[in-house]
Coordinates of C-alpha atoms and ligand atoms in Angstrom, one line a residue:
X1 CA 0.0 0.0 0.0
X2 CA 3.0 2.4 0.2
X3 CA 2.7 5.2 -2.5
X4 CA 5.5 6.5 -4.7
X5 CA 6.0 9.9 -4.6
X6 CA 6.8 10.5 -8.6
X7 CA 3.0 8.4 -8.9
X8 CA 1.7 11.8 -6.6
X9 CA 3.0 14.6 -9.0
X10 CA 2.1 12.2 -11.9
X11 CA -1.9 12.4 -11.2
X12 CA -2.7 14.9 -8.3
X13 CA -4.7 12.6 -5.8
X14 CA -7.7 14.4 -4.4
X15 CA -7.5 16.9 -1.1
X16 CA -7.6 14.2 1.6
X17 CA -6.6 11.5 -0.1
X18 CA -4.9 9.0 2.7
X19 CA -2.0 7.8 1.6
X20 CA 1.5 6.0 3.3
X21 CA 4.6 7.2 1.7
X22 CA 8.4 5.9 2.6
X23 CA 11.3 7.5 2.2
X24 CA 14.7 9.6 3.5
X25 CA 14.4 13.0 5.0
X26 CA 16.3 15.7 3.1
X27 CA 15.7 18.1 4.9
X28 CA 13.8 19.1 8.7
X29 CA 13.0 22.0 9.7
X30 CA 11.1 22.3 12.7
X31 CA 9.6 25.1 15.1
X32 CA 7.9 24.3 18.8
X33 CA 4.4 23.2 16.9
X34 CA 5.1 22.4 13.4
X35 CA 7.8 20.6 11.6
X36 CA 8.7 20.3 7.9
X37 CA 10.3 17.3 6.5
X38 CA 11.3 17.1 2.6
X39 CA 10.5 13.5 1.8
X40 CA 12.5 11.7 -1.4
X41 CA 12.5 7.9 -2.4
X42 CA 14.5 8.4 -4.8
X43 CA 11.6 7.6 -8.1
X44 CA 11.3 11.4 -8.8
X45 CA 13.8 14.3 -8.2
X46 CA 11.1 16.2 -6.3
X47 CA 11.0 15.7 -2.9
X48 CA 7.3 15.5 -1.0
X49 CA 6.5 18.1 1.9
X50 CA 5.8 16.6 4.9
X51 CA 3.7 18.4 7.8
X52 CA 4.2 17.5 11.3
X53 CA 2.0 19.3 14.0
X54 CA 3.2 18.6 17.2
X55 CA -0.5 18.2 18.6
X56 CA -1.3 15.1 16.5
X57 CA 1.6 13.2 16.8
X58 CA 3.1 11.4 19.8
X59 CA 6.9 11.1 18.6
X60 CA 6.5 14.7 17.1
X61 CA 10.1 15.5 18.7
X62 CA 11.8 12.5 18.1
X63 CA 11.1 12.6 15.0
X64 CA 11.9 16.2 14.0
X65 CA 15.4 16.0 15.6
X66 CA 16.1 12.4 13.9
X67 CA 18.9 13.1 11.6
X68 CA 18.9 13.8 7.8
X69 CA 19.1 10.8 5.6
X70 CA 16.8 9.1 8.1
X71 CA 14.3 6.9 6.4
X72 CA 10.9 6.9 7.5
X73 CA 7.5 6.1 6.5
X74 CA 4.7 8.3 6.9
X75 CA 0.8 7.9 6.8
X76 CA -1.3 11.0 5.9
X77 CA -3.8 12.8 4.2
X78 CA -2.8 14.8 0.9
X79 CA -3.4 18.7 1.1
X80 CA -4.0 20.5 -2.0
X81 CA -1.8 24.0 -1.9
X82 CA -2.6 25.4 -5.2
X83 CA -1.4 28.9 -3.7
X84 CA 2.2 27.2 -3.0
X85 CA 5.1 26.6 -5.1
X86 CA 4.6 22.2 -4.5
X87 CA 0.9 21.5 -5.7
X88 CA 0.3 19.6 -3.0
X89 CA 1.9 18.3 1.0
X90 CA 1.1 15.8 3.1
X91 CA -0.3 16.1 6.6
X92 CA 0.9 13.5 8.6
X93 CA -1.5 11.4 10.9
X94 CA 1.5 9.1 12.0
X95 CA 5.3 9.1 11.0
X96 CA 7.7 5.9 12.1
X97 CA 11.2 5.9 12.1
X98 CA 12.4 2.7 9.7
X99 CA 16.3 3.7 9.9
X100 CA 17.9 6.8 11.8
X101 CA 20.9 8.3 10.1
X102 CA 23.1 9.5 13.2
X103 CA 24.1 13.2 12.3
X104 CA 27.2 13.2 14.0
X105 CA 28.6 10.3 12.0
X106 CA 27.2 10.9 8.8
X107 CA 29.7 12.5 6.4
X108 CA 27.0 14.2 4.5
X109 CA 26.5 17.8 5.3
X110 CA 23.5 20.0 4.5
X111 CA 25.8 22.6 3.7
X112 CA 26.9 22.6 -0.2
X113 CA 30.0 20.0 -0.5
X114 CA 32.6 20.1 -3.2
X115 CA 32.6 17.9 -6.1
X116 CA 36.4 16.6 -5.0
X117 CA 35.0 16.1 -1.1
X118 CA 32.0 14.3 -2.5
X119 CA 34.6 12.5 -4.8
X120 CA 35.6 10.9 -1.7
X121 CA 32.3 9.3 -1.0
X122 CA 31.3 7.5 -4.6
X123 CA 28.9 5.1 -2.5
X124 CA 27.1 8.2 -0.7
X125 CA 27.0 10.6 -3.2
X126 CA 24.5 9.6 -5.2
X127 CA 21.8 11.1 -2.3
X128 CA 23.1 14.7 -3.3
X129 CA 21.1 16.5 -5.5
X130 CA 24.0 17.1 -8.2
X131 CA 24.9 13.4 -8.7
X132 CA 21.4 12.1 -8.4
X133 CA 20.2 14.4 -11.1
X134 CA 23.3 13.2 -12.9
X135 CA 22.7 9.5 -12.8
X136 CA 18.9 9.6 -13.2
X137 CA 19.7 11.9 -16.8
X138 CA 22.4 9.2 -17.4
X139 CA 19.9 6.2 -17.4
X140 CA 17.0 8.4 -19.3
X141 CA 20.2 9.2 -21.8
X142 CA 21.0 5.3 -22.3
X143 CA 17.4 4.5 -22.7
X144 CA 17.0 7.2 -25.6
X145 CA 19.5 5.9 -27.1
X146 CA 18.2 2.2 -27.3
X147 CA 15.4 4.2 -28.0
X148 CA 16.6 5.6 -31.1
X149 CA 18.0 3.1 -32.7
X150 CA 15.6 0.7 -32.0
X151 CA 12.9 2.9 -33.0
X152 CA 15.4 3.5 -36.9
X153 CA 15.5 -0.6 -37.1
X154 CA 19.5 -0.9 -35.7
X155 CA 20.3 -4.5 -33.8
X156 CA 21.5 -4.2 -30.6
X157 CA 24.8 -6.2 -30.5
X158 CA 26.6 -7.2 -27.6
X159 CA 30.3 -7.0 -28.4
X160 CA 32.7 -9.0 -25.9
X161 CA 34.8 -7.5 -23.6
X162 CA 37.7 -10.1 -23.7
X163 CA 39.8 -10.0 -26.6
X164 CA 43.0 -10.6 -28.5
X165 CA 42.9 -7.4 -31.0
X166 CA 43.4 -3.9 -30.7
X167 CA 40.8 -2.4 -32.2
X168 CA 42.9 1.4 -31.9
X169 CA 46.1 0.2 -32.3
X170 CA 47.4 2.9 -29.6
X171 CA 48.4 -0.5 -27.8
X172 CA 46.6 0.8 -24.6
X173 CA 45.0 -2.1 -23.4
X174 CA 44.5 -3.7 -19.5
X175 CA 45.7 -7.5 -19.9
X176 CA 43.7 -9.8 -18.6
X177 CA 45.4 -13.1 -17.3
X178 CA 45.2 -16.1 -15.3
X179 CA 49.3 -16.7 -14.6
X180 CA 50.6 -15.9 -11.5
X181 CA 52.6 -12.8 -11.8
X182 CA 55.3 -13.1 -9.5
X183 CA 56.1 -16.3 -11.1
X184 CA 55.4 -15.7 -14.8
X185 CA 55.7 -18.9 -16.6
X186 CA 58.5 -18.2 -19.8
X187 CA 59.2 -19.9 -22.9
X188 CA 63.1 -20.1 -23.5
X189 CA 63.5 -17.6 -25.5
X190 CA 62.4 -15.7 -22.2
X191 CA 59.1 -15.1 -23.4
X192 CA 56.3 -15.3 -21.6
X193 CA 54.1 -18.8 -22.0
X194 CA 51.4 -17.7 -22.8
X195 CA 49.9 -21.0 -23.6
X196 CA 49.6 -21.3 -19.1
X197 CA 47.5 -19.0 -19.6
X198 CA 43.3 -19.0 -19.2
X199 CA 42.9 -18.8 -23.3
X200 CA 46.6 -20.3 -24.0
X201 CA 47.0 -16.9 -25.8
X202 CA 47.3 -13.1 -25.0
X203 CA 43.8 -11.5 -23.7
X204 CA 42.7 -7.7 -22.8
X205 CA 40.0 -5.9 -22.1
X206 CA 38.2 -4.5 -25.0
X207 CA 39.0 -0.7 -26.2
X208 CA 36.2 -1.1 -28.8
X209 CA 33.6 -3.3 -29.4
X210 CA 33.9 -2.1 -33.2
X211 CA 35.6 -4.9 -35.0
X212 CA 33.2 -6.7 -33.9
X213 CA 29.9 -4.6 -34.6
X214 CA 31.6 -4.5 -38.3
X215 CA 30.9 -8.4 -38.5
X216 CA 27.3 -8.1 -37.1
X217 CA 26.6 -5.5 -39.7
X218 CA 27.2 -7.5 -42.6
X219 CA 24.9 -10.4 -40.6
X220 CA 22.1 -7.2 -39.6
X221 CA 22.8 -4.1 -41.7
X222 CA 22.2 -1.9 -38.7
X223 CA 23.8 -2.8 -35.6
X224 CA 24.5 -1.1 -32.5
X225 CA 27.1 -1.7 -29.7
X226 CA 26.1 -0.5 -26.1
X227 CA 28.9 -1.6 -23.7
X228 CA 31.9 -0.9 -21.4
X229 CA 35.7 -0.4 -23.0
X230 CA 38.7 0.0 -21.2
X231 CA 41.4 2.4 -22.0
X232 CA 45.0 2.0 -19.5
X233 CA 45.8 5.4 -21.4
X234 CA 47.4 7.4 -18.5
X235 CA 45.5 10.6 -19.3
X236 CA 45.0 13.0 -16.6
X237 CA 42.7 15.0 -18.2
X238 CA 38.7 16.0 -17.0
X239 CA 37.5 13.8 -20.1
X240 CA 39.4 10.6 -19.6
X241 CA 38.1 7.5 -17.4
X242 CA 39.7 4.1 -18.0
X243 CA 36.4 2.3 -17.9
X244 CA 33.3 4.2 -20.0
X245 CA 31.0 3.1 -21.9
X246 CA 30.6 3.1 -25.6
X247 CA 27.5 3.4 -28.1
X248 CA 29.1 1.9 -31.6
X249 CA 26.7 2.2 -34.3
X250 CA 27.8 0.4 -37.6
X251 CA 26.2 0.5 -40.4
X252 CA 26.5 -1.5 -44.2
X253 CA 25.9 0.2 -47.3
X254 CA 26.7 3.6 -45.8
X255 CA 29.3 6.1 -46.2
X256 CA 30.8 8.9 -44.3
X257 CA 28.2 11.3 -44.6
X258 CA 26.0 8.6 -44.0
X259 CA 27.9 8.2 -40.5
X260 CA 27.1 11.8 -40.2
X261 CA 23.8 12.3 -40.7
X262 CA 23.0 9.5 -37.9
X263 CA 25.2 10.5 -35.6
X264 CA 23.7 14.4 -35.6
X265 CA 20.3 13.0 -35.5
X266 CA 21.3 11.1 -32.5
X267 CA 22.3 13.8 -30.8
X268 CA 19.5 15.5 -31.3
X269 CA 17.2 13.0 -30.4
X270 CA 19.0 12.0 -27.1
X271 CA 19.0 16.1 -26.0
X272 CA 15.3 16.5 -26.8
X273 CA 14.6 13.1 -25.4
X274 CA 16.0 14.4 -21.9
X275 CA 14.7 18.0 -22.0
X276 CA 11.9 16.7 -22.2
X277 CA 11.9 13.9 -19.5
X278 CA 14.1 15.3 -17.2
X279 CA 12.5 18.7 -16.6
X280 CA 12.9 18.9 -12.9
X281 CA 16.9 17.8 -13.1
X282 CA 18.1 19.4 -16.2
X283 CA 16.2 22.7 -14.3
X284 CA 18.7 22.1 -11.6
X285 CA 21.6 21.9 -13.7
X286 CA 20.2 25.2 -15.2
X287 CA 20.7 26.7 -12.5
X288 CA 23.3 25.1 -10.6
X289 CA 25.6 24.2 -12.7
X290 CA 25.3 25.8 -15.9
X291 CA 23.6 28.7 -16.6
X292 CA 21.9 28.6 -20.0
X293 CA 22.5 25.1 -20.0
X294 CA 18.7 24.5 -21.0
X295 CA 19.0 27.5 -23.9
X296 CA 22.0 25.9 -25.5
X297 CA 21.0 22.5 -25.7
X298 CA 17.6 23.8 -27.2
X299 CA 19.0 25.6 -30.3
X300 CA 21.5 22.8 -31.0
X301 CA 18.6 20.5 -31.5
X302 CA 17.0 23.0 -33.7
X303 CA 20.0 23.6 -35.4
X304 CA 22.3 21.9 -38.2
X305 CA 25.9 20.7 -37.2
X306 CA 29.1 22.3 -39.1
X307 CA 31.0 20.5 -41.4
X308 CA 34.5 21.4 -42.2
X309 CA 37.3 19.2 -43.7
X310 CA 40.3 18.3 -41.2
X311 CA 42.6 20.6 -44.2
X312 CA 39.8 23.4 -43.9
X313 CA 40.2 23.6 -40.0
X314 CA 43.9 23.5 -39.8
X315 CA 44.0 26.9 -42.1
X316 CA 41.5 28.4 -39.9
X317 CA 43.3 27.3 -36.7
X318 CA 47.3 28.3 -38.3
X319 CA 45.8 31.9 -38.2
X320 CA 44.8 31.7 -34.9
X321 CA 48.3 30.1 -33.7
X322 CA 49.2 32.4 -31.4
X323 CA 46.2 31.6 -29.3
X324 CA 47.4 28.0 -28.7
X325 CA 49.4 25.8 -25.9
X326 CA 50.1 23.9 -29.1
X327 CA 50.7 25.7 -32.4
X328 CA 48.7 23.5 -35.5
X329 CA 50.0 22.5 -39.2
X330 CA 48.6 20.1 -41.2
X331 CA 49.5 16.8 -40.2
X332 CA 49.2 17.3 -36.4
X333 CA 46.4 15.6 -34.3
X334 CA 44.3 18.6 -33.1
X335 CA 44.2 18.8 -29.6
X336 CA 41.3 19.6 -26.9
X337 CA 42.0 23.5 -27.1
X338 CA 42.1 23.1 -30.7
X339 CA 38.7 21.2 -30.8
X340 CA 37.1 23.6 -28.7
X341 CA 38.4 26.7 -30.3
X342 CA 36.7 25.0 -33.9
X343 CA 33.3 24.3 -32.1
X344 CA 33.0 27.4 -29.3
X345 CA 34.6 30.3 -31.5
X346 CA 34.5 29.6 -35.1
X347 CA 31.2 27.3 -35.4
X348 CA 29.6 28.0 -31.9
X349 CA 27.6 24.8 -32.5
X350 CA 28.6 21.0 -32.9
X351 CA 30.8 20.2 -36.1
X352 CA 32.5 17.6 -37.6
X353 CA 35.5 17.8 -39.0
X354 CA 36.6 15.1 -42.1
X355 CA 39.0 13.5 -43.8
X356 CA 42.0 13.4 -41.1
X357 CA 45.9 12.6 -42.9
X358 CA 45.9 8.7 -42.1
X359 CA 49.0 8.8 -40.0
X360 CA 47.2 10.4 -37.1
X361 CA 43.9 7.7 -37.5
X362 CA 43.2 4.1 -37.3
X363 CA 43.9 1.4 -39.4
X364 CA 40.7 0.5 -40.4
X365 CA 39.5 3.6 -41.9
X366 CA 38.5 4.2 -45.9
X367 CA 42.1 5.5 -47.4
X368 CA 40.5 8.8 -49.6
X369 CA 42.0 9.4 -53.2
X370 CA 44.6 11.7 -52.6
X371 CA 46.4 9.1 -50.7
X372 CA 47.1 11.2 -47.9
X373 CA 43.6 11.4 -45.9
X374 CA 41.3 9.1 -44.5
X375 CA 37.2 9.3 -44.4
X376 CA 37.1 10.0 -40.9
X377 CA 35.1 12.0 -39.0
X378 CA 34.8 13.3 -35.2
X379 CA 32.4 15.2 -34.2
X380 CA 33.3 18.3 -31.6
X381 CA 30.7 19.9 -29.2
X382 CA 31.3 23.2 -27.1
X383 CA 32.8 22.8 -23.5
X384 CA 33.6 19.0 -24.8
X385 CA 35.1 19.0 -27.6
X386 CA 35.1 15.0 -28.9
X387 CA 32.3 13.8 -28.6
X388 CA 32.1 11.4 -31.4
X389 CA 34.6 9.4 -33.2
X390 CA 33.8 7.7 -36.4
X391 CA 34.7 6.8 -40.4
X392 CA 33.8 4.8 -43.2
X393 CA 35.9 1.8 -43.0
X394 CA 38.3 0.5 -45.6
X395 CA 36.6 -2.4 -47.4
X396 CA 39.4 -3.1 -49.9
X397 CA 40.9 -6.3 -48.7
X398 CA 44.5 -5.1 -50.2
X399 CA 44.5 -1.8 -49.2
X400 CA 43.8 -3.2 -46.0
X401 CA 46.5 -5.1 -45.5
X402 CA 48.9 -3.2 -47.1
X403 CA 47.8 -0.4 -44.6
X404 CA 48.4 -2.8 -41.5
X405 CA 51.5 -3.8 -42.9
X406 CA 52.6 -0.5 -42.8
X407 CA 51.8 0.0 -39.5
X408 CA 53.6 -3.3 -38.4
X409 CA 50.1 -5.0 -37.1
X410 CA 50.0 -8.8 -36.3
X411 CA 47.3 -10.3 -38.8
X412 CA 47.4 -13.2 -37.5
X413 CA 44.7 -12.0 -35.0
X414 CA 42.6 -10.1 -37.5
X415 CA 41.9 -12.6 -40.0
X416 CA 38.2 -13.1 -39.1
X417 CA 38.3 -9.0 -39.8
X418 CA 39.6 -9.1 -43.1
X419 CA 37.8 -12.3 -44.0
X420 CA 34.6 -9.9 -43.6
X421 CA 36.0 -8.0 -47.2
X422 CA 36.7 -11.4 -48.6
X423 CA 33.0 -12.3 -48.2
X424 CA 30.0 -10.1 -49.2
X425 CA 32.2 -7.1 -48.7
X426 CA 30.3 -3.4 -48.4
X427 CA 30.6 -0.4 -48.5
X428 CA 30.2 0.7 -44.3
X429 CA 30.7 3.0 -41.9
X430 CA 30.2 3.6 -38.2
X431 CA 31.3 5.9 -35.2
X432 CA 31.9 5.9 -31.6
X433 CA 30.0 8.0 -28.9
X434 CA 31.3 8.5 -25.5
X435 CA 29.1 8.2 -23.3
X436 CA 30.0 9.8 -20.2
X437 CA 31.7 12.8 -22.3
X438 CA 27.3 12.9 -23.8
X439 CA 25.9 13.4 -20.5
X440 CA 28.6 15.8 -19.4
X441 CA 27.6 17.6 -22.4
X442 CA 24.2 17.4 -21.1
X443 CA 24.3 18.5 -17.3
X444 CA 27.2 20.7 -17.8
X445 CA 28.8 18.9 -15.4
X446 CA 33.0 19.5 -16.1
X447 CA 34.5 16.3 -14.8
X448 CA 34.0 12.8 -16.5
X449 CA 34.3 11.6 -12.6
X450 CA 31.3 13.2 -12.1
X451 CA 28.6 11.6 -14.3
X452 CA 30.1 7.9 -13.5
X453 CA 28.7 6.4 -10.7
X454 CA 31.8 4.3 -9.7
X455 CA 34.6 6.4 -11.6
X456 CA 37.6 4.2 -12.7
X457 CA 40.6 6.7 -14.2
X458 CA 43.9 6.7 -14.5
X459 CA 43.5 8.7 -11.0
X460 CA 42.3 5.7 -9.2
X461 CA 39.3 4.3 -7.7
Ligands
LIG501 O1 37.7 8.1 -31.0 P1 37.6 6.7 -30.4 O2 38.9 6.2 -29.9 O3 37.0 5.8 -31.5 C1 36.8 4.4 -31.4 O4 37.1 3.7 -30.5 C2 36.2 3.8 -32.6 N1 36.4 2.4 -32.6 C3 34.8 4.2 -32.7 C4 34.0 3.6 -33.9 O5 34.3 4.1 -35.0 N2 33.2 2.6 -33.7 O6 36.5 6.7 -29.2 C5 35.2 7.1 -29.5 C6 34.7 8.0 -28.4 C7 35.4 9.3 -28.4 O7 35.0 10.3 -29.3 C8 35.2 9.8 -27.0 O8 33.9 10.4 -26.8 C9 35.1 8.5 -26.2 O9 34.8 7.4 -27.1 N3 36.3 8.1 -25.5 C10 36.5 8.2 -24.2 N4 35.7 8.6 -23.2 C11 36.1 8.6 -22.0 N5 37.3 8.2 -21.6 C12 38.2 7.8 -22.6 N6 39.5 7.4 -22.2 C13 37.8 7.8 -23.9 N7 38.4 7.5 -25.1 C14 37.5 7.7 -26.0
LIG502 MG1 38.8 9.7 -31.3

């Protein structure tokens, strides 16, 4: 018979409706003969006003001075307040303590808290209004994305998270292994055995599901990876975790503008998706966190991306020189103040920029004509910068492996890959959306620690 609170703002019960609610106090504030308790369980961001009239009830002081984060359940009757800022409170008949949260050891303050202190606390700050706005827009944001792509006939493919390949090639995989470390088993060329091992061969954890979605799109047409990847890149920077999660659309018989135009209307979906079921939190982060967070994200779905050519945005950026850490020329891998100068000065909306030189991008990508470029793609957002990674890939079996022979790859672990262009080769293309780096981009939240519940970077645990 308990009542949840979001099913209260959802359809307004009548004045004097009885009803038993449960939930943690956020807040008490109390006088002689009436106390105020903000109620949350946690289904809605909105908390429920609870009225406590020392007359009616027995444990009125007990429970007014029981300490925040107490959970409690309350029995009452609903009282319309249409003059109020909250529709509606509740006038408790009866209020029982399930769990008292003892103030003086409880590390959560009432007072605001940094984001480093709360840092300290991943398993209690989830209560706090910043991180459980964050992690609520997170799981509305994953399940627009199923959304969309279920709803534009894409296959949801689970890709593995054990591999032997590289999908990047930056080599910046966590091994996985069975053998006992302190007493590595070695061949006698002083190699390690690695036929001891679990899989009698070397295994990681995955950096990409992509190789993998590639095979399922020549099986579905459409696919779509959703998963966790691992990176042991030792990046100290606010937009690098080693463990995030990864969307991987791929798709056959599409090309790089192809990749494009999907990814954009992603993004556009995803942003009106949580505007629009999020009010309460994304109001918060208005406020809190980023003004004119709300405005921005509005005219980028009503807007049209930029697209500029990798060559393009180098001339743009060489005038501009002075203004950088890192001075650009063609042939350089733009950096983060590069990427945001593109998106936040020149285009002051998302834009992709194509067809990088092939020396700074992965092997699988479609080698252009001029021999020197690759269709690739990433996709750069203000405050972000990438957001999105993505190409066509190369479906020319030679060019393919004279490519990874250039780069000195081991085929012997990617013959299943380049069997796919032996075999009902296609034209296809796909990218790669971060997905803690998407909901930063929607709370306005600056540090990628901050929108994963259980952060793993190169800065720890
Ligand atoms: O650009 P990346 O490395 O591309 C790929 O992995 C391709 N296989 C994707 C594809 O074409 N299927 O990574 C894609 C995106 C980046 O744009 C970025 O948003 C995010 O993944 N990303 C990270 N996010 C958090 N922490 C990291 N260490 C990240 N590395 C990449
Ligand atoms: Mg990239």
């Amino acid at each position: 018979e308990r009542t949840e609170i979001v099913s209260l703002y959802k359809n307004t019960p009548a004045d004097g409706t009885v009803v038993t609610v449960c939930g943690w106090a956020k807040n008490i504030r109390d006088s002689k003969n009436i106390g105020f308790i903000a109620l949350s369980d946690g289904g809605c961001f909105k908390t429920l006003q609870v009225v406590l009239e020392a007359g009616k009830l027995a444990n009125y002081d007990e429970v007014v001075h029981t300490g925040l984060y107490s959970s409690l359940r309350v029995v009452g009757r609903i009282v319309l307040t249409p003059q109020a800022k909250q529709p509606f409170e509740l006038n408790a008949d009866s209020v029982e303590i399930l769990g008292d949260c003892p103030a003086d050891e409880y590390p959560l303050q009432k007072k605001k808290m940094s984001m480093e202190y709360l840092r300290t606390m991943p398993t209690l700050r989830p209560r706090t209004n910043t991180f459980n706005a964050a992690f609520r827009v997170r799981s509305v944001a994953a399940y627009a994305i199923h959304k969309f792509f279920q709803e534009n006939g894409f296959v949801y493919a689970h890709s593995p998270l054990l591999t032997a390949s590289d999908c990047e090639g930056a080599g910046e995989m966590f091994r996985v292994t069975t053998l006992d470390l302190d007493n590595v088993p070695k061949n006698e060329d002083g190699t390690v055995d690695y036929t001891k091992d679990f899989f009698e061969k070397p295994v990681n954890l995955t950096v990409s599901g992509q190789l993998e979605a590639e095979a399922m799109a020549m099986a579905f047409g459409k696919v779509y990876t959703f998963g966790p990847t691992f990176r042991a890149e030792k990046s100290f920077t606010t937009r690098h975790a080693a463990e995030f999660w990864m969307i991987e659309p791929e798709m056959a018989f599409c090309d790089l503008n192809g990749y494009m135009d999907t990814a954009e209307a992603m993004t556009k979906y995803v942003i009106r998706y949580v505007l629009d079921n999020c009010p309460d939190e994304m109001a918060f982060f208005n406020q809190f966190i980023d003004k004119g967070l709300i405005e921005r994200l509005e005219l980028v779905a009503g807007s049209e991306f930029g697209r500029i050519s990798y060559t393009d945005a180098i001339e743009i950026l060489k005038k501009n020189n002075k203004k950088f850490q890192f001075p650009v020329e063609w042939g350089v891998d733009i950096q983060t103040e590069h990427e945001r100068y593109l998106t936040e000065v020149v285009f002051k909306k998302p834009v992709f920029v194509t067809d990088y030189p092939k020396e700074i991008k992965s092997f699988y990508m479609k080698q252009n004509a001029d021999g020197k470029t690759v269709a690739a793609a990433d996709m750069l957002v203000p405050g972000i910068g990438e957001l999105i990674g993505g190409s066509q890939r190369e479906e020319d079996y030679d060019k393919l492996v004279t490519r990874m022979d250039e780069l000195g790859l081991d085929k012997s672990s990617y013959d299943w890959y380049l069997n796919l262009r032996k075999f009902g080769g296609v034209e296809h293309a796909g990218y790669g959306l971060g997905f803690e780096r998407m909901i930063m981009y929607l709370t306005g939240i600056q540090n990628i620690r901050d929108v994963l519940p259980f952060p793993r970077t190169a800065y720890g645990f």
